[in-house]
Short mmCIF file of C-alpha atoms in Angstrom, two decimals:
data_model
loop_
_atom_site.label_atom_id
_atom_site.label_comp_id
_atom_site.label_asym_id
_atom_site.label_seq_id
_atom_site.Cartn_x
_atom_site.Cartn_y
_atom_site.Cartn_z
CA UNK H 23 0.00 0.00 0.00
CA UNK H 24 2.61 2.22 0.63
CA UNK H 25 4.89 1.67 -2.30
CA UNK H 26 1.49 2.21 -4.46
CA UNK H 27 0.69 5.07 -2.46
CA UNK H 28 4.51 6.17 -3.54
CA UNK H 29 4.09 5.51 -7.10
CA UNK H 30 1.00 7.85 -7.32
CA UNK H 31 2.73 10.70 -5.20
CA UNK H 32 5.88 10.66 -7.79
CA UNK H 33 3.50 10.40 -11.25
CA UNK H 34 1.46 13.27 -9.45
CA UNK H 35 4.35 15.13 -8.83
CA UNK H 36 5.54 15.00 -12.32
CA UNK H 37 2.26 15.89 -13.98
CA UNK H 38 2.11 18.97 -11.51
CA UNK H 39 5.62 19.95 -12.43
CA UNK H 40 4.47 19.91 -16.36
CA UNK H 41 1.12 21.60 -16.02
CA UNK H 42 1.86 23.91 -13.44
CA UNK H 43 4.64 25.59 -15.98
CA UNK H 44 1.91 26.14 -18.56
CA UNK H 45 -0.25 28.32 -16.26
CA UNK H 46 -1.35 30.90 -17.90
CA UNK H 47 -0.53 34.90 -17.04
CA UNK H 48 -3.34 36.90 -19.40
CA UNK H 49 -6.70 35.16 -21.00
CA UNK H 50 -5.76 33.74 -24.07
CA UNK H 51 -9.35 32.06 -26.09
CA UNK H 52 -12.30 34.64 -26.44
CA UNK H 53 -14.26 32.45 -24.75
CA UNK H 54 -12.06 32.76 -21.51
CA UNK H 55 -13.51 36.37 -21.03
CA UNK H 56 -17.07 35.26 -21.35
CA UNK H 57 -16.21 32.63 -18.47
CA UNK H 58 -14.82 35.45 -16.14
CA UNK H 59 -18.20 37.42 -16.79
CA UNK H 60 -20.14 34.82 -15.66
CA UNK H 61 -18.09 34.28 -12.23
CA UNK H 62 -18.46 38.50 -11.66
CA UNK H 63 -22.68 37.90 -12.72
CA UNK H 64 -23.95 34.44 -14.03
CA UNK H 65 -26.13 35.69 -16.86
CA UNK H 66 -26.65 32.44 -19.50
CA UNK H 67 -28.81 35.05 -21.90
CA UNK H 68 -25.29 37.33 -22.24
CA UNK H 69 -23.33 34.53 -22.85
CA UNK H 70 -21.77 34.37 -19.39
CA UNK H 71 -20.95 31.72 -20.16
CA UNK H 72 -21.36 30.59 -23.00
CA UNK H 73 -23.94 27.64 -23.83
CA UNK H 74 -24.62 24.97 -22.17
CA UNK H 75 -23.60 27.07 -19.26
CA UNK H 76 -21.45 25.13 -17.15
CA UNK H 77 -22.97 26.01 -13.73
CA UNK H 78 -20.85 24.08 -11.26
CA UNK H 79 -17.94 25.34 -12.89
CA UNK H 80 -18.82 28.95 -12.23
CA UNK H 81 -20.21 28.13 -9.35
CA UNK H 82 -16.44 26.80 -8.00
CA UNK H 83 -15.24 29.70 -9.69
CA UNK H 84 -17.26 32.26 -7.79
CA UNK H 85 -15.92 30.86 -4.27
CA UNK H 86 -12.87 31.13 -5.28
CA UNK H 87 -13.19 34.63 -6.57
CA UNK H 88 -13.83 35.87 -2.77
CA UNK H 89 -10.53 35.50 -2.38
CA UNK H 90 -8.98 36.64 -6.21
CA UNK H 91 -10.33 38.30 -9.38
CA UNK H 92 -12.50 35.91 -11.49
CA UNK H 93 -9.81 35.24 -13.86
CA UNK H 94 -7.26 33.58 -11.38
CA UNK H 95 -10.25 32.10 -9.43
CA UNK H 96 -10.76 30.21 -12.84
CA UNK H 97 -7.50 29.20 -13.00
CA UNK H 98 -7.22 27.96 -9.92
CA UNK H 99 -10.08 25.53 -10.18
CA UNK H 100 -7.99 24.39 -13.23
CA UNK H 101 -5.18 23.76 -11.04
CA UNK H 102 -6.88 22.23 -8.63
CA UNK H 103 -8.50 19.70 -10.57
CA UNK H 104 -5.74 18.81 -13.39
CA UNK H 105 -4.03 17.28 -10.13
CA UNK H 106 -7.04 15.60 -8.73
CA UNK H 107 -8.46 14.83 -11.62
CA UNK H 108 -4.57 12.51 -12.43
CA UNK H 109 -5.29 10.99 -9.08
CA UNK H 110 -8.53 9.94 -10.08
CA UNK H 111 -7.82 8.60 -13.16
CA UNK H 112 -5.36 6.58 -11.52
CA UNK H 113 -7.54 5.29 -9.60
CA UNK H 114 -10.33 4.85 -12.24
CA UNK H 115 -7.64 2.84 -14.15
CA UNK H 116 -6.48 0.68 -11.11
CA UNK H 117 -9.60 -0.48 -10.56
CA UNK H 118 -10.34 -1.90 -14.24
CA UNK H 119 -6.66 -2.94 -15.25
CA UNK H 120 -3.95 -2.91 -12.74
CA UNK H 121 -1.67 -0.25 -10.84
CA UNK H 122 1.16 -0.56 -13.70
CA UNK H 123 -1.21 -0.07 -16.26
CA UNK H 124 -2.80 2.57 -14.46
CA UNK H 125 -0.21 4.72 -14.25
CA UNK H 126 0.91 4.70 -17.87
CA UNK H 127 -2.63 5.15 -18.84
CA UNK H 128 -3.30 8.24 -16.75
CA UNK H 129 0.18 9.31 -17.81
CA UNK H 130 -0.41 9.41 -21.27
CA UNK H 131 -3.79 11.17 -20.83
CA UNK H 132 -2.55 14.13 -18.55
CA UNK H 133 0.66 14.40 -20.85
CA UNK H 134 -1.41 14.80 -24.26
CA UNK H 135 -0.76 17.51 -26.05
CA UNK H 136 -4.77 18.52 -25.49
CA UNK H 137 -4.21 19.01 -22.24
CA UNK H 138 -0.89 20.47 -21.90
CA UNK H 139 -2.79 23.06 -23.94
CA UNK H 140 -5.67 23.81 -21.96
CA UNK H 141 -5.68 21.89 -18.73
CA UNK H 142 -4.86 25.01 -17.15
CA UNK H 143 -6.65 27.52 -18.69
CA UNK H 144 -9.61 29.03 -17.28
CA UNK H 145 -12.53 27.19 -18.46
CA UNK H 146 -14.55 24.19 -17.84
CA UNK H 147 -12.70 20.97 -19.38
CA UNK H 148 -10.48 20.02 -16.38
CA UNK H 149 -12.92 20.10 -13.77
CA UNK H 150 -15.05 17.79 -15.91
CA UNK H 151 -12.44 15.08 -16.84
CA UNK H 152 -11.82 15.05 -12.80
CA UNK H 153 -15.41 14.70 -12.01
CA UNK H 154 -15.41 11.92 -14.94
CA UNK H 155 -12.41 9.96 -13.50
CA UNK H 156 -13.71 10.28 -10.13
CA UNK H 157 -17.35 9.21 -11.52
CA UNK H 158 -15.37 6.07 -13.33
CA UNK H 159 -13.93 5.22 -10.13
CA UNK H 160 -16.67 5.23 -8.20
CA UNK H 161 -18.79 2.71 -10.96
CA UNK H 162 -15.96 0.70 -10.90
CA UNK H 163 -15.90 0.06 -7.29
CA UNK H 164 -18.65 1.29 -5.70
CA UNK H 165 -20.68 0.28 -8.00
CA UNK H 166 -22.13 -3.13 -6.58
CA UNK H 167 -21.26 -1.98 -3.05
CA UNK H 168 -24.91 -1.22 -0.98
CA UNK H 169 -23.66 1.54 1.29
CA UNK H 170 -22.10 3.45 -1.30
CA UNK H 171 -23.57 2.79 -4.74
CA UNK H 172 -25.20 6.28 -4.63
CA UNK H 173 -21.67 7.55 -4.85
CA UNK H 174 -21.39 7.04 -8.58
CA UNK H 175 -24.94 8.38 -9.98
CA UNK H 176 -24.07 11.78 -7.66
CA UNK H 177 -20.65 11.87 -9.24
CA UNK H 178 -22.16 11.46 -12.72
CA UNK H 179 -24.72 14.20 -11.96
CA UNK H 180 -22.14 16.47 -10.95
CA UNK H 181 -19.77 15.88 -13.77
CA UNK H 182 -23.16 16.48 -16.16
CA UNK H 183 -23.48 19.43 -14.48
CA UNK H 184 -19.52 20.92 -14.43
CA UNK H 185 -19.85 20.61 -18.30
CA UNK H 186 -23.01 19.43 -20.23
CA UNK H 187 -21.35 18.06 -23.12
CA UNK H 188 -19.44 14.81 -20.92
CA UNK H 189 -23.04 13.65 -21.20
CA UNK H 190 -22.22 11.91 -24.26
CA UNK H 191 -19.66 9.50 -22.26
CA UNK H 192 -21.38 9.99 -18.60
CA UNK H 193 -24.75 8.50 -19.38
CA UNK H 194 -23.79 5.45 -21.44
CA UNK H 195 -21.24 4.86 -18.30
CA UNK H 196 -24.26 5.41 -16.05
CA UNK H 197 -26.35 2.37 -17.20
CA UNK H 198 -23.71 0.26 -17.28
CA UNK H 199 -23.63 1.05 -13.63
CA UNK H 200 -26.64 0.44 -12.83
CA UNK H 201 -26.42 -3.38 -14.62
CA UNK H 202 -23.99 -3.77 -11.81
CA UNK H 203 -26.20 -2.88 -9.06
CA UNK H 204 -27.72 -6.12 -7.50
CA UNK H 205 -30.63 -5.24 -7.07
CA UNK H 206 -34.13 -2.94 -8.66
CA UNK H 207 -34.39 -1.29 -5.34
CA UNK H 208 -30.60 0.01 -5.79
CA UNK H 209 -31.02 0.67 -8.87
CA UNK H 210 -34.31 2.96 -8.34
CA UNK H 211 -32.04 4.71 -5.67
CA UNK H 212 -29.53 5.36 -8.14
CA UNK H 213 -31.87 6.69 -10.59
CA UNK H 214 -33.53 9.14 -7.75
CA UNK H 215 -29.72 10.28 -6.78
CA UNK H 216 -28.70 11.20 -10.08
CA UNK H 217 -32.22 12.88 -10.84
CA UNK H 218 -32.15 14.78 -8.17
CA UNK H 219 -28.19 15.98 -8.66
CA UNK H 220 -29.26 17.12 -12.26
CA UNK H 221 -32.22 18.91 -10.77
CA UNK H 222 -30.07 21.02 -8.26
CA UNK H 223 -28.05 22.35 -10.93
CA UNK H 224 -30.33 22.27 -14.33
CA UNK H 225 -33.35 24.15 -12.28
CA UNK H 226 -31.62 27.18 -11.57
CA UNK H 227 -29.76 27.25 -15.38
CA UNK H 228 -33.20 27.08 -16.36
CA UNK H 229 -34.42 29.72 -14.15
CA UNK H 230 -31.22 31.97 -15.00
CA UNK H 231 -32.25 31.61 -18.55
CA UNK H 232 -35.92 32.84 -18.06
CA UNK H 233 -37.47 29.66 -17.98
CA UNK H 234 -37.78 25.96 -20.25
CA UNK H 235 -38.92 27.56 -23.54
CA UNK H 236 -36.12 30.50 -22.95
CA UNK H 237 -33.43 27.76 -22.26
CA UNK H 238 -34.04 25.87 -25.27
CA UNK H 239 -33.98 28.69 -27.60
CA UNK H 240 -31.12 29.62 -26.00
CA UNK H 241 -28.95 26.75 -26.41
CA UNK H 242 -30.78 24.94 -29.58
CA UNK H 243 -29.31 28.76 -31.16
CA UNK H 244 -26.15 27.93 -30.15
CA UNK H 245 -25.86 24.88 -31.39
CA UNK H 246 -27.02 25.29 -34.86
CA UNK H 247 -24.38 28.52 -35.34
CA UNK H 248 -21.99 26.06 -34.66
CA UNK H 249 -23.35 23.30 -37.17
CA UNK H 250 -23.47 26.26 -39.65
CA UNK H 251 -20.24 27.46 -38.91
CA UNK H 252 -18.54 24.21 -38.86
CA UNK H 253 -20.48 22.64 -42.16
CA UNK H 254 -20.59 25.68 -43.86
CA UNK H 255 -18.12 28.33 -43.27
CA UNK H 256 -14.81 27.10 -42.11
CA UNK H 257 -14.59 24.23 -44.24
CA UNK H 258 -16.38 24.61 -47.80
CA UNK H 259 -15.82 22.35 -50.26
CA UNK H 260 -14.24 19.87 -47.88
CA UNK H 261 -15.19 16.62 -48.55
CA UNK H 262 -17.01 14.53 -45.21
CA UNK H 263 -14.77 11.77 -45.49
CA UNK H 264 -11.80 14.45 -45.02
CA UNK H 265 -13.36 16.03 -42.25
CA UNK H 266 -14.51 12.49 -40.70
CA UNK H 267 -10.56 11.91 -40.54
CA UNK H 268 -9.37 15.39 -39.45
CA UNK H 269 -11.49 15.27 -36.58
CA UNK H 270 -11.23 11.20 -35.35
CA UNK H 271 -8.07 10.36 -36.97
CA UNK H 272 -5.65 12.63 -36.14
CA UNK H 273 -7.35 15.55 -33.94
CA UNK H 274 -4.18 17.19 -33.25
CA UNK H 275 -3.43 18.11 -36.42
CA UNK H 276 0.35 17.16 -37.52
CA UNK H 277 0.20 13.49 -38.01
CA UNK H 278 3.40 13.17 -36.88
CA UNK H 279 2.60 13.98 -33.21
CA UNK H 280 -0.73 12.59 -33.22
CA UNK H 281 -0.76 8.88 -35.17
CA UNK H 282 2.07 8.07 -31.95
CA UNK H 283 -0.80 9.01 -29.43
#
């Protein structure tokens, strides 16, 4: 135990010495200023922030900002969770394939070239990989455990609710866990626990938005700009096959760095 406990400390270590030197001084994406409006006044309808909101995350943010300005309060969520977030993945990994394995695995993802880019910037992607490796963690070995299977649906919920968008991983993950669950009554309870964690964070969105009809016309808008923009504008006359391998094949552009990862 201790010599695992060990091996985690050092890999943690070494992922906080590479992150930590990428910190940045100034905000850098335009999006990064609509973020640090929404931690000085959460107002979805002005963009702060930007669709699907990302409540939790502000919500950390604006604790943090009673102590800083909003723009190192977001940063130092990011900081925060790039280095729990490794742990947890660690631990995610351990649980499914083996310490050795583990470590390599979380390696590699905290050492990609996506992150190293904007793991510590000031928006709402590393506090929703944490929640997602702690969420993994918790299916993997809470999951069939009956004090503590409501661990995992809560976890889900609040990953869901850091960043809408893990959704597309979270739920699938989610009823796989509940397969695990022995029995209907534990799975009813996980249902209830992750309905109600969604509720405590999608309610007020809604409200902040002016209400369901308001919060759908606010986010279906934003998501057909970006099917316009991203069919139509930036890449006429690309072919879908090319773009189908841009975006899956080799998503960090030079195939050099990226066919190795």
């Amino acid at each position: 135990m201790r010599l695992s406990r060990l091996k985690i400390a050092l890999a943690a270590l070494a992922i906080a010495a590479l992150h930590l030197s990428t910190i940045p001084r100034t905000i850098w994406e335009y999006d990064e200023n609509l973020f640090a409006l929404a931690v000085e006044q959460f107002a979805p309808l002005l963009h702060h922030p930007p669709p699907p909101g990302s409540p939790l995350h502000i919500a950390a943010a604006k604790v943090v900002a009673l102590f800083t300005d909003p723009f190192h309060a977001l940063v130092a969520v990011s900081v925060v969770f790039t280095l729990a977030g490794f742990v947890f993945w660690v631990l995610a990994f351990r649980a499914v394939a083996g310490e050795n394995v583990a470590l390599v695995a979380a390696l590699f993802l905290y050492g990609c070239p996506a992150l190293l880019v904007s793991g510590m910037l000031p928006q709402s992607d590393t506090g929703a990989l944490a929640l997602f490796g702690a969420a993994a963690w918790a299916c993997a070995v809470h999951g069939t455990e009956r004090r503590s299977f409501w661990i995992a649906p809560l976890l889900c919920a609040l990953c869901i609710g850091w960043r809408l968008q893990f959704s597309v991983a979270i739920v699938p993950m989610f009823l796989v866990a509940l397969v695990m669950l022995e029995s209907w009554r534990a799975r009813v309870t996980a249902v209830a626990v992750f309905g109600v964690g969604c509720l405590l964070w999608f309610v007020p969105l809604v409200m902040a938005t002016g209400g369901p009809g308001s919060y759908w016309h606010w986010l279906s808008g934003q998501a057909a700009y970006y099917a316009a923009h991203d069919a139509d504008l930036s890449r006429s006359g690309l072919s879908p096959a090319y773009i189908a391998l841009r975006f899956l094949a080799h998503p960090w552009g030079p195939k050099w760095l990226s066919l190795p990862l």
